[in-house]
PDB file of C-alpha atoms in Angstrom:
ATOM      1  CA  MET A 715     103.212 103.778 118.792  1.00 96.00           C
ATOM      2  CA  VAL A 716     103.711 100.065 119.753  1.00 97.00           C
ATOM      3  CA  LEU A 717     101.222  98.858 122.178  1.00 97.00           C
ATOM      4  CA  ILE A 718     102.441  95.556 124.165  1.00 95.00           C
ATOM      5  CA  LYS A 719      99.983  93.442 126.026  1.00 94.00           C
ATOM      6  CA  LYS A 720     100.982  92.150 129.306  1.00 88.00           C
ATOM      7  CA  LYS A 721     101.013  88.425 128.521  1.00 91.00           C
ATOM      8  CA  PRO A 722     103.587  89.008 125.354  1.00 94.00           C
ATOM      9  CA  PHE A 723     105.852  91.222 127.558  1.00 92.00           C
ATOM     10  CA  SER A 724     106.045  88.800 130.398  1.00 88.00           C
ATOM     11  CA  ARG A 725     106.637  86.000 127.789  1.00 91.00           C
ATOM     12  CA  MET A 726     109.651  88.010 126.277  1.00 93.00           C
ATOM     13  CA  LEU A 727     111.173  88.763 129.564  1.00 88.00           C
ATOM     14  CA  HIS A 728     110.801  85.339 130.615  1.00 86.00           C
ATOM     15  CA  HIS A 729     112.689  83.888 127.456  1.00 90.00           C
ATOM     16  CA  VAL A 730     115.285  86.639 127.837  1.00 90.00           C
ATOM     17  CA  ILE A 731     115.945  85.773 131.698  1.00 86.00           C
ATOM     18  CA  GLU A 732     115.902  82.059 130.943  1.00 85.00           C
ATOM     19  CA  HIS A 733     119.256  82.282 128.907  1.00 83.00           C
ATOM     20  CA  ALA A 734     120.823  85.038 130.924  1.00 81.00           C
ATOM     21  CA  ASN A 735     120.091  84.302 134.551  1.00 72.00           C
ATOM     22  CA  ARG A 736     122.909  82.382 135.837  1.00 68.00           C
ATOM     23  CA  LEU A 737     126.696  83.194 135.640  1.00 70.00           C
ATOM     24  CA  LYS A 738     127.708  86.047 132.991  1.00 73.00           C
ATOM     25  CA  PHE A 739     129.713  83.439 130.971  1.00 73.00           C
ATOM     26  CA  GLY A 740     126.665  81.458 130.256  1.00 75.00           C
ATOM     27  CA  TRP A 741     124.397  84.237 129.137  1.00 84.00           C
ATOM     28  CA  LYS A 742     123.012  83.731 125.640  1.00 86.00           C
ATOM     29  CA  GLU A 743     121.025  86.035 123.205  1.00 89.00           C
ATOM     30  CA  VAL A 744     117.432  84.903 122.397  1.00 92.00           C
ATOM     31  CA  TYR A 745     115.251  85.541 119.414  1.00 91.00           C
ATOM     32  CA  GLY A 746     111.378  85.282 119.252  1.00 95.00           C
ATOM     33  CA  LEU A 747     108.521  86.482 117.037  1.00 96.00           C
ATOM     34  CA  LEU A 748     105.820  89.154 117.801  1.00 97.00           C
ATOM     35  CA  VAL A 749     102.256  88.279 116.845  1.00 96.00           C
ATOM     36  CA  GLY A 750      99.723  91.043 116.391  1.00 96.00           C
ATOM     37  CA  TYR A 751      98.093  93.440 113.929  1.00 96.00           C
ATOM     38  CA  ASN A 752      98.217  97.052 112.884  1.00 96.00           C
ATOM     39  CA  LYS A 753      95.797  99.350 114.484  1.00 94.00           C
ATOM     40  CA  GLY A 754      95.778 102.474 112.414  1.00 95.00           C
ATOM     41  CA  ASN A 755      99.296 103.992 112.781  1.00 95.00           C
ATOM     42  CA  HIS A 756      99.886 101.704 115.795  1.00 97.00           C
ATOM     43  CA  VAL A 757     100.940  98.092 116.245  1.00 98.00           C
ATOM     44  CA  LEU A 758      99.387  95.938 118.766  1.00 98.00           C
ATOM     45  CA  ILE A 759     101.370  93.050 120.219  1.00 97.00           C
ATOM     46  CA  GLU A 760      99.042  90.244 121.152  1.00 95.00           C
ATOM     47  CA  ASP A 761     101.628  87.402 121.822  1.00 95.00           C
ATOM     48  CA  ALA A 762     105.269  86.592 121.640  1.00 95.00           C
ATOM     49  CA  ILE A 763     106.670  83.346 120.557  1.00 93.00           C
ATOM     50  CA  PRO A 764     110.219  82.225 121.822  1.00 93.00           C
ATOM     51  CA  ILE A 765     111.938  80.678 118.957  1.00 91.00           C
ATOM     52  CA  THR A 766     115.726  80.222 119.506  1.00 86.00           C
ATOM     53  CA  HIS A 767     118.929  81.076 121.537  1.00 78.00           C
ATOM     54  CA  GLY A 768     122.442  81.601 120.206  1.00 72.00           C
ATOM     55  CA  SER A 769     125.838  82.825 121.997  1.00 61.00           C
ATOM     56  CA  SER A 770     126.449  85.751 124.256  1.00 63.00           C
ATOM     57  CA  ILE A 771     126.683  88.054 121.052  1.00 69.00           C
ATOM     58  CA  HIS A 772     124.928  86.409 118.317  1.00 66.00           C
ATOM     59  CA  VAL A 773     121.691  84.723 117.575  1.00 73.00           C
ATOM     60  CA  GLN A 774     120.199  83.677 114.206  1.00 71.00           C
ATOM     61  CA  PHE A 775     117.417  81.400 112.606  1.00 77.00           C
ATOM     62  CA  LYS A 776     118.406  77.865 111.737  1.00 80.00           C
ATOM     63  CA  MET A 777     116.501  76.050 109.073  1.00 82.00           C
ATOM     64  CA  ASP A 778     114.063  74.197 111.467  1.00 86.00           C
ATOM     65  CA  ASP A 779     113.383  77.611 112.998  1.00 83.00           C
ATOM     66  CA  TYR A 780     112.313  78.881 109.482  1.00 83.00           C
ATOM     67  CA  ILE A 781     109.935  75.861 109.244  1.00 88.00           C
ATOM     68  CA  PHE A 782     108.545  76.407 112.523  1.00 86.00           C
ATOM     69  CA  ALA A 783     107.781  79.983 111.749  1.00 87.00           C
ATOM     70  CA  ALA A 784     105.972  78.836 108.561  1.00 89.00           C
ATOM     71  CA  THR A 785     103.975  76.425 110.673  1.00 89.00           C
ATOM     72  CA  ILE A 786     102.973  79.283 112.927  1.00 90.00           C
ATOM     73  CA  ASN A 787     102.273  81.500 110.164  1.00 89.00           C
ATOM     74  CA  ASP A 788     100.071  78.954 108.533  1.00 89.00           C
ATOM     75  CA  LEU A 789      98.031  78.484 112.060  1.00 89.00           C
ATOM     76  CA  LEU A 790      97.429  81.902 112.246  1.00 89.00           C
ATOM     77  CA  VAL A 791      96.166  82.368 108.819  1.00 85.00           C
ATOM     78  CA  GLU A 792      94.070  79.236 109.365  1.00 86.00           C
ATOM     79  CA  LYS A 793      92.570  80.086 112.902  1.00 84.00           C
ATOM     80  CA  THR A 794      92.470  83.946 112.872  1.00 86.00           C
ATOM     81  CA  ASN A 795      91.506  86.814 110.287  1.00 81.00           C
ATOM     82  CA  LYS A 796      93.789  89.510 111.625  1.00 89.00           C
ATOM     83  CA  LEU A 797      96.983  88.135 113.416  1.00 94.00           C
ATOM     84  CA  PHE A 798     100.122  88.063 111.676  1.00 94.00           C
ATOM     85  CA  PHE A 799     103.941  88.660 112.626  1.00 95.00           C
ATOM     86  CA  VAL A 800     104.512  92.277 113.298  1.00 96.00           C
ATOM     87  CA  GLY A 801     108.018  92.062 114.228  1.00 96.00           C
ATOM     88  CA  TRP A 802     110.636  90.139 116.493  1.00 95.00           C
ATOM     89  CA  TYR A 803     112.387  90.457 119.686  1.00 97.00           C
ATOM     90  CA  HIS A 804     115.976  89.651 120.620  1.00 95.00           C
ATOM     91  CA  SER A 805     118.396  90.292 123.424  1.00 94.00           C
ATOM     92  CA  HIS A 806     121.790  91.956 123.859  1.00 93.00           C
ATOM     93  CA  PRO A 807     122.609  90.610 127.458  1.00 90.00           C
ATOM     94  CA  GLY A 808     124.962  93.042 129.021  1.00 90.00           C
ATOM     95  CA  LEU A 809     125.481  94.854 125.467  1.00 91.00           C
ATOM     96  CA  GLY A 810     122.978  97.639 125.441  1.00 93.00           C
ATOM     97  CA  LEU A 811     120.155  98.534 123.386  1.00 96.00           C
ATOM     98  CA  PHE A 812     120.763  99.009 119.809  1.00 96.00           C
ATOM     99  CA  LEU A 813     120.400  97.251 116.344  1.00 95.00           C
ATOM    100  CA  SER A 814     123.456  95.700 114.999  1.00 93.00           C
ATOM    101  CA  GLY A 815     124.116  95.523 111.110  1.00 91.00           C
ATOM    102  CA  THR A 816     122.898  91.958 111.271  1.00 90.00           C
ATOM    103  CA  ASP A 817     119.709  93.073 113.149  1.00 92.00           C
ATOM    104  CA  ILE A 818     119.053  95.740 110.514  1.00 93.00           C
ATOM    105  CA  ILE A 819     119.356  92.994 107.676  1.00 90.00           C
ATOM    106  CA  ASN A 820     116.834  90.877 109.862  1.00 90.00           C
ATOM    107  CA  HIS A 821     114.390  93.561 110.465  1.00 93.00           C
ATOM    108  CA  LEU A 822     114.353  94.412 106.676  1.00 93.00           C
ATOM    109  CA  GLY A 823     112.558  91.260 106.176  1.00 90.00           C
ATOM    110  CA  PHE A 824     109.747  92.337 108.570  1.00 92.00           C
ATOM    111  CA  GLN A 825     109.591  95.997 107.555  1.00 94.00           C
ATOM    112  CA  ASN A 826     109.667  95.319 103.817  1.00 92.00           C
ATOM    113  CA  LEU A 827     106.337  93.390 104.259  1.00 92.00           C
ATOM    114  CA  ASN A 828     104.950  95.727 106.952  1.00 94.00           C
ATOM    115  CA  SER A 829     105.953  99.318 107.220  1.00 95.00           C
ATOM    116  CA  LEU A 830     104.947  99.554 110.951  1.00 97.00           C
ATOM    117  CA  ALA A 831     106.965  96.249 112.003  1.00 96.00           C
ATOM    118  CA  CYS A 832     109.045  96.756 115.006  1.00 98.00           C
ATOM    119  CA  ALA A 833     112.107  95.113 116.662  1.00 97.00           C
ATOM    120  CA  ILE A 834     112.246  94.972 120.474  1.00 98.00           C
ATOM    121  CA  VAL A 835     115.661  94.569 121.945  1.00 97.00           C
ATOM    122  CA  PHE A 836     116.299  93.658 125.558  1.00 94.00           C
ATOM    123  CA  ASP A 837     119.197  94.166 127.884  1.00 92.00           C
ATOM    124  CA  HIS A 838     118.033  92.621 131.303  1.00 86.00           C
ATOM    125  CA  THR A 839     120.926  94.171 133.115  1.00 87.00           C
ATOM    126  CA  LEU A 840     119.446  97.553 132.729  1.00 88.00           C
ATOM    127  CA  ILE A 841     116.397  96.741 134.705  1.00 80.00           C
ATOM    128  CA  GLU A 842     118.753  96.437 137.762  1.00 76.00           C
ATOM    129  CA  LEU A 843     119.730 100.088 136.973  1.00 78.00           C
ATOM    130  CA  GLU A 844     116.071 101.157 137.096  1.00 74.00           C
ATOM    131  CA  GLU A 845     115.764 101.434 133.388  1.00 81.00           C
ATOM    132  CA  ASP A 846     113.060  99.629 131.433  1.00 84.00           C
ATOM    133  CA  GLY A 847     115.589  97.166 130.132  1.00 88.00           C
ATOM    134  CA  PHE A 848     114.233  97.221 126.523  1.00 94.00           C
ATOM    135  CA  MET A 849     113.691  99.559 123.564  1.00 96.00           C
ATOM    136  CA  VAL A 850     111.539  99.399 120.465  1.00 98.00           C
ATOM    137  CA  PHE A 851     113.027 100.222 117.127  1.00 98.00           C
ATOM    138  CA  ARG A 852     112.191 100.559 113.589  1.00 97.00           C
ATOM    139  CA  LEU A 853     114.226 101.309 110.363  1.00 96.00           C
ATOM    140  CA  ASN A 854     114.187 104.894 108.959  1.00 94.00           C
ATOM    141  CA  SER A 855     112.236 105.281 105.828  1.00 86.00           C
ATOM    142  CA  ASP A 856     115.447 104.994 103.540  1.00 82.00           C
ATOM    143  CA  PHE A 857     116.293 101.756 105.637  1.00 78.00           C
ATOM    144  CA  MET A 858     119.627 103.476 106.305  1.00 83.00           C
ATOM    145  CA  GLY A 859     119.711 103.392 110.025  1.00 92.00           C
ATOM    146  CA  TYR A 860     116.924 103.107 112.644  1.00 96.00           C
ATOM    147  CA  HIS A 861     115.343 105.048 115.496  1.00 97.00           C
ATOM    148  CA  PRO A 862     113.470 104.265 118.683  1.00 97.00           C
ATOM    149  CA  ILE A 863     109.582 104.416 118.622  1.00 97.00           C
ATOM    150  CA  LYS A 864     107.540 104.913 121.483  1.00 96.00           C
ATOM    151  CA  TYR A 865     105.611 101.928 123.420  1.00 94.00           C
ATOM    152  CA  ARG A 866     103.360 101.384 126.056  1.00 91.00           C
ATOM    153  CA  ILE A 867     102.452  98.338 127.978  1.00 89.00           C
ATOM    154  CA  ILE A 868      98.692  98.091 128.013  1.00 88.00           C
ATOM    155  CA  ASP A 869      96.324  96.084 130.332  1.00 80.00           C
ATOM    156  CA  LEU A 870      98.040  96.819 133.484  1.00 71.00           C
ATOM    157  CA  LYS A 871      95.787  97.120 136.442  1.00 68.00           C
ATOM    158  CA  GLN A 872      95.856 100.644 138.440  1.00 62.00           C
ATOM    159  CA  SER A 873      97.249  98.265 141.488  1.00 60.00           C
ATOM    160  CA  GLU A 874     100.387  97.453 139.292  1.00 58.00           C
ATOM    161  CA  LYS A 875     101.817 100.986 139.996  1.00 52.00           C
ATOM    162  CA  THR A 876     104.155 102.366 137.492  1.00 65.00           C
ATOM    163  CA  LYS A 877     105.373 100.629 134.391  1.00 62.00           C
ATOM    164  CA  LEU A 878     108.815 100.531 135.800  1.00 59.00           C
ATOM    165  CA  ASN A 879     107.739  99.059 138.937  1.00 69.00           C
ATOM    166  CA  ARG A 880     105.816  96.478 137.093  1.00 67.00           C
ATOM    167  CA  ILE A 881     108.807  95.496 134.893  1.00 72.00           C
ATOM    168  CA  GLU A 882     111.063  95.112 137.831  1.00 69.00           C
ATOM    169  CA  GLU A 883     108.361  93.041 139.733  1.00 73.00           C
ATOM    170  CA  ILE A 884     108.106  90.598 136.740  1.00 71.00           C
ATOM    171  CA  TYR A 885     112.074  90.579 136.281  1.00 69.00           C
ATOM    172  CA  TYR A 886     112.748  89.697 139.811  1.00 67.00           C
ATOM    173  CA  ARG A 887     109.986  87.082 139.969  1.00 66.00           C
ATOM    174  CA  TYR A 888     111.633  85.311 137.173  1.00 63.00           C
ATOM    175  CA  VAL A 889     115.219  85.688 138.312  1.00 65.00           C
ATOM    176  CA  HIS A 890     113.854  84.160 141.691  1.00 60.00           C
ATOM    177  CA  TYR A 891     112.085  81.403 139.910  1.00 61.00           C
ATOM    178  CA  PHE A 892     114.854  80.296 137.792  1.00 59.00           C
ATOM    179  CA  ARG A 893     117.444  80.218 140.695  1.00 56.00           C
ATOM    180  CA  LYS A 894     115.008  78.100 142.712  1.00 49.00           C
ATOM    181  CA  LYS A 895     113.696  75.609 139.763  1.00 52.00           C
ATOM    182  CA  THR A 896     115.025  73.550 137.185  1.00 50.00           C
ATOM    183  CA  ILE A 897     114.734  75.590 133.996  1.00 52.00           C
ATOM    184  CA  ILE A 898     111.976  74.504 131.597  1.00 60.00           C
ATOM    185  CA  ASN A 899     113.026  74.942 128.105  1.00 77.00           C
ATOM    186  CA  THR A 900     110.447  77.442 126.871  1.00 79.00           C
ATOM    187  CA  GLU A 901     111.416  77.131 123.075  1.00 82.00           C
ATOM    188  CA  LYS A 902     110.845  73.281 123.432  1.00 82.00           C
ATOM    189  CA  GLU A 903     107.481  73.909 125.153  1.00 82.00           C
ATOM    190  CA  VAL A 904     106.105  76.185 122.524  1.00 85.00           C
ATOM    191  CA  ARG A 905     107.132  73.796 119.707  1.00 81.00           C
ATOM    192  CA  ASN A 906     105.405  70.824 121.557  1.00 81.00           C
ATOM    193  CA  ASN A 907     102.260  72.729 122.439  1.00 81.00           C
ATOM    194  CA  LEU A 908     101.894  75.406 119.923  1.00 81.00           C
ATOM    195  CA  LYS A 909      97.974  75.749 119.777  1.00 77.00           C
ATOM    196  CA  ARG A 910      97.748  75.837 123.455  1.00 76.00           C
ATOM    197  CA  TRP A 911     100.499  78.658 123.459  1.00 76.00           C
ATOM    198  CA  LEU A 912      98.636  80.633 121.056  1.00 77.00           C
ATOM    199  CA  LEU A 913      95.358  79.749 122.518  1.00 68.00           C
ATOM    200  CA  ILE A 914      93.611  79.483 119.024  1.00 58.00           C
TER     201      ILE A 914
END
């Protein structure tokens, strides 16, 4: 099972909606890294770091993204004794929840190092259909194909009702925010304030 804290979940959804909130022709896929640790047979996600965005149907790391990821990794090693990259997240705006062939190749890099590594895929349009709007995947043991894995958003208060209601609440708050405000480039903000973002 993958245990997702509320803070990284909110950060992922914020990043997704930041690039898929206006007119559909402007939607873009996003890519970010998941920071956490293994706890027995579970993965605990402590943070999510927005890295980049691409086109409406494709996103990939560029050279400076690899350099930035290495900087994050060095900082995690220096400041903590347990946090590391436990996977990645990305979005398929309006396309559904699945891993493409390219996604599977990307995830091999994570799962070869950590058999519990996970890939989270978002499609924000499903939230409006009263679905969770995301799924968590892991590659099969033979790396031929993939399967969904169970997850739970943890540290929600009782007053935050059901998981779906909480997801919808966060989603609509961000949609409203982005329609009213000038969009702050989250990826740029993270790069300029990494230590503050990670709180380490």
